[in-house]
Amino acid sequence: MKTLLVTGGCGFIGSNFVRLQLEAHPDQTVVNVDALTYAGNPENLADVADNGRYVFRKGDVTDREFVESVLKETRPEAVVNFAAESHVDRSILDSGPFVRTNVVGTQVLMDACRTVGVGRFLQVSTDEVYGSLGETGLFTEETPLAPNSPYSASKAAADCLVRGYHHTFDFPAVVTRCSNNYGPYQFPEKLIPLFVSNALADKSLPVYGEGTNVRDWIHVLDHCRGIDAALRNGTPGEVYNFGGECEMTNIALTKLLLKLTDKPESLITYVTDRPGHDLRYAIDCSKAKRDLGWEPEVPFETGLAETVAWYRENTEWVDRVKSGEYLKYYEEQYGGR
Ligand code: NAD
Ligand code: DAU
């Protein structure tokens, strides 16, 4: 592939993916389309800004004229759609931007790709479209969609549109669904970067409910390698699950983070639970292992320790992103805590 276009490349996973693409595919140009919302930070890609194979175009994926003009200008062989509103709690406060970017944005991108003739489209989706598990069982690609939050509903709606475009127009799309990512450059509204940055600042760690909810953690680079494999070797019309095979309750993870930051458990504050809080996510990723030759490689202990070290070393990055908009959101979500 000569040119790949990604959307949302200034966010957490997108920026890790762009960096990986530039390293792993030395003959390929990467075009990054990002609207630079509160979660999009060009600083995340400052180290590649001068790379001659990196092109940035600021703009909104819901703007059809803009999207089509960038596709015509750069002529990518493939598009990977990361652009999204990604935080569940924000979708509970206001679902409007989620429907706009996650649903309408995906539709606009696919229509523009069809018009210009892009050969492959990868929709970056989430395990949250499957809803919640009880104490046992795993999500497979056959698990029925049963989203429980405005965020996951918007992602499921986008997945349904992708399915419909593939079925109706033979649109060459692949969908990937991954569990909870962690790693460098994650916006400190999500559990791990929020709790690490709060702990380092001796602030309380707001655990929802009793902390018994379970998430399946995967290092962001393992997710990015999976997306790359699905992009190049996945079959159009197929869905591929990725997970870290690393289930943990929120409270166990919180205590581990306090150990890694050398902070006391007295920083833990139990706060009102998230409305509609999904109990447990866990992924069966045997299809990706079998069909794509992919598997998670980063051991959780190593990945988590490196991630904590990254946040320790990048306090200026954390301070800058925890700016005006973040403070307003924090006040609305957590009150005075
Ligand atoms: P993020 O919030 O860190 O980044 C989202 C990026 O999209 C930002 O750079 C933002 O500026 C950009 N964006 C938002 N609206 C846009 C618009 N209208 N036009 C153009 N750009 C826009 O998100 P993330 O955590 O990196 O997630 C990336 C994708 O991966 C999302 O689609 C998310 O649903 C999916 N996903 C995330 C996880 C996770 O654990 N974080 C797991 C599975 C799937
Ligand atoms: O599963 C994949 C999904 O993982 C992605 O699709 C989403 O984009 C991503 O945000 C993430 O969703 P979660 O809701 O699972 O992640 P979050 O980091 O917000 O929360 C993880 C768990 O921690 C969840 O059970 C809620 C809990 N939590 C979260 C926050 C922010 C707390 O207890 N306190 C908090 O302050």
XYZ file of C-alpha atoms in Angstrom, residues 116-295:
180
model
C -13.823 8.197 -4.794
C -13.282 4.421 -5.031
C -11.264 3.539 -1.918
C -10.333 -0.168 -1.970
C -10.644 -0.964 1.737
C -12.302 0.481 4.844
C -11.609 -0.592 8.409
C -14.089 0.415 11.097
C -12.500 0.499 14.560
C -15.260 -0.694 16.866
C -15.480 -1.898 20.431
C -16.467 -4.923 22.520
C -19.038 -2.649 24.222
C -21.423 -3.202 21.284
C -22.049 -6.697 22.717
C -23.409 -5.324 26.000
C -22.492 -6.900 29.305
C -21.460 -10.396 30.426
C -22.373 -12.087 33.695
C -19.789 -13.879 35.828
C -18.837 -16.285 33.011
C -18.590 -16.479 29.222
C -16.795 -14.515 26.516
C -17.896 -12.245 23.648
C -17.399 -13.881 20.249
C -18.029 -12.292 16.852
C -21.401 -14.113 16.864
C -22.587 -12.538 20.141
C -25.698 -10.449 19.345
C -25.292 -6.682 19.537
C -26.847 -5.366 22.759
C -25.300 -1.957 23.516
C -26.115 -0.478 26.917
C -24.838 3.113 26.810
C -25.337 5.989 24.372
C -21.643 5.553 23.423
C -21.913 1.828 22.694
C -25.269 2.340 20.954
C -23.659 4.849 18.601
C -20.780 2.436 17.896
C -23.236 -0.434 17.286
C -25.253 1.790 14.934
C -22.068 2.496 12.979
C -21.247 -1.242 12.845
C -24.744 -1.901 11.476
C -24.232 0.760 8.796
C -20.921 -0.857 7.812
C -22.631 -4.238 7.615
C -25.431 -2.737 5.498
C -22.972 -1.060 3.108
C -21.033 -4.294 2.690
C -24.165 -6.344 2.086
C -25.857 -3.853 -0.240
C -22.963 -2.286 -2.137
C -20.238 -4.909 -1.654
C -18.409 -2.112 0.167
C -14.974 -3.545 1.100
C -15.195 -3.057 4.854
C -13.797 -4.946 7.830
C -14.884 -4.306 11.431
C -12.642 -4.825 14.465
C -13.922 -4.927 18.053
C -11.458 -4.561 20.883
C -11.532 -4.562 24.663
C -10.157 -1.832 26.984
C -6.858 -0.358 25.815
C -4.140 1.108 28.009
C -0.793 2.722 27.194
C 0.838 6.082 26.498
C -1.118 9.141 25.269
C -4.498 8.039 26.701
C -6.645 11.003 27.703
C -6.848 11.201 31.519
C -10.636 10.775 31.638
C -10.316 6.963 31.249
C -9.666 4.810 34.313
C -5.935 4.079 34.044
C -4.571 7.527 33.080
C -7.087 9.267 35.381
C -6.144 7.182 38.396
C -2.391 7.295 37.703
C -2.364 11.077 37.237
C -4.602 11.610 40.277
C -2.425 9.308 42.404
C 0.765 11.079 41.314
C -0.888 14.369 42.369
C -2.111 12.851 45.692
C -5.733 13.305 44.564
C -8.503 10.795 45.290
C -9.288 7.919 42.897
C -13.082 7.864 42.263
C -14.061 4.176 42.007
C -17.617 3.701 40.697
C -19.930 1.557 42.857
C -18.033 -1.166 44.672
C -15.315 -1.553 42.044
C -16.438 -5.077 41.178
C -16.919 -4.446 37.453
C -14.505 -6.371 35.258
C -12.635 -5.185 32.165
C -10.304 -7.112 29.816
C -7.151 -4.992 29.393
C -5.009 -4.916 26.248
C -1.927 -2.850 25.466
C -2.647 -0.268 22.782
C 0.201 -1.562 20.577
C -1.324 -5.056 20.571
C -4.600 -3.493 19.419
C -2.767 -1.483 16.736
C -0.984 -4.607 15.466
C -4.367 -6.341 15.273
C -5.881 -3.500 13.254
C -2.899 -3.613 10.893
C -3.358 -7.379 10.420
C -7.110 -7.035 9.813
C -6.510 -4.156 7.388
C -4.078 -6.167 5.269
C -5.308 -9.758 5.689
C -8.916 -9.533 6.911
C -11.814 -10.611 4.703
C -14.301 -7.870 3.699
C -17.598 -8.238 5.529
C -15.941 -9.976 8.496
C -15.672 -8.877 12.124
C -12.541 -9.571 14.217
C -12.422 -9.385 18.014
C -9.236 -8.388 19.856
C -8.703 -8.709 23.594
C -5.864 -8.898 26.050
C -7.024 -12.083 27.801
C -6.454 -10.134 30.975
C -9.577 -9.729 33.093
C -9.431 -7.661 36.243
C -11.896 -6.010 38.618
C -11.629 -2.241 38.800
C -10.764 -2.352 42.487
C -7.923 -4.866 41.974
C -6.573 -2.684 39.173
C -6.891 0.445 41.326
C -4.876 -1.158 44.136
C -2.233 -2.260 41.638
C -1.968 1.287 40.285
C -1.523 2.617 43.821
C 1.293 0.119 44.369
C 2.976 1.148 41.116
C 2.748 4.836 42.058
C 3.841 4.204 45.687
C 0.640 5.797 47.025
C -1.643 4.685 49.892
C -5.003 2.918 49.468
C -6.561 5.742 51.489
C -6.694 7.681 48.187
C -9.536 5.393 47.043
C -12.982 7.070 47.171
C -16.081 5.069 46.320
C -18.451 7.292 44.310
C -21.942 6.913 42.800
C -21.979 4.177 40.179
C -22.103 4.920 36.439
C -25.756 4.657 35.295
C -26.247 1.403 33.356
C -22.692 0.318 34.218
C -21.784 -2.879 32.300
C -20.665 -5.565 34.746
C -18.091 -7.475 32.767
C -16.351 -7.513 29.375
C -14.187 -10.421 28.207
C -13.189 -11.264 24.666
C -12.755 -14.510 22.779
C -10.106 -13.555 20.202
C -9.545 -17.039 18.755
C -10.798 -15.954 15.307
C -8.120 -13.244 15.042
C -5.497 -15.721 16.228
C -6.593 -18.332 13.706
C -7.348 -16.141 10.658
C -4.933 -13.236 11.113
C -2.051 -14.915 12.940
C -2.388 -12.241 15.627
C -2.112 -12.551 19.388
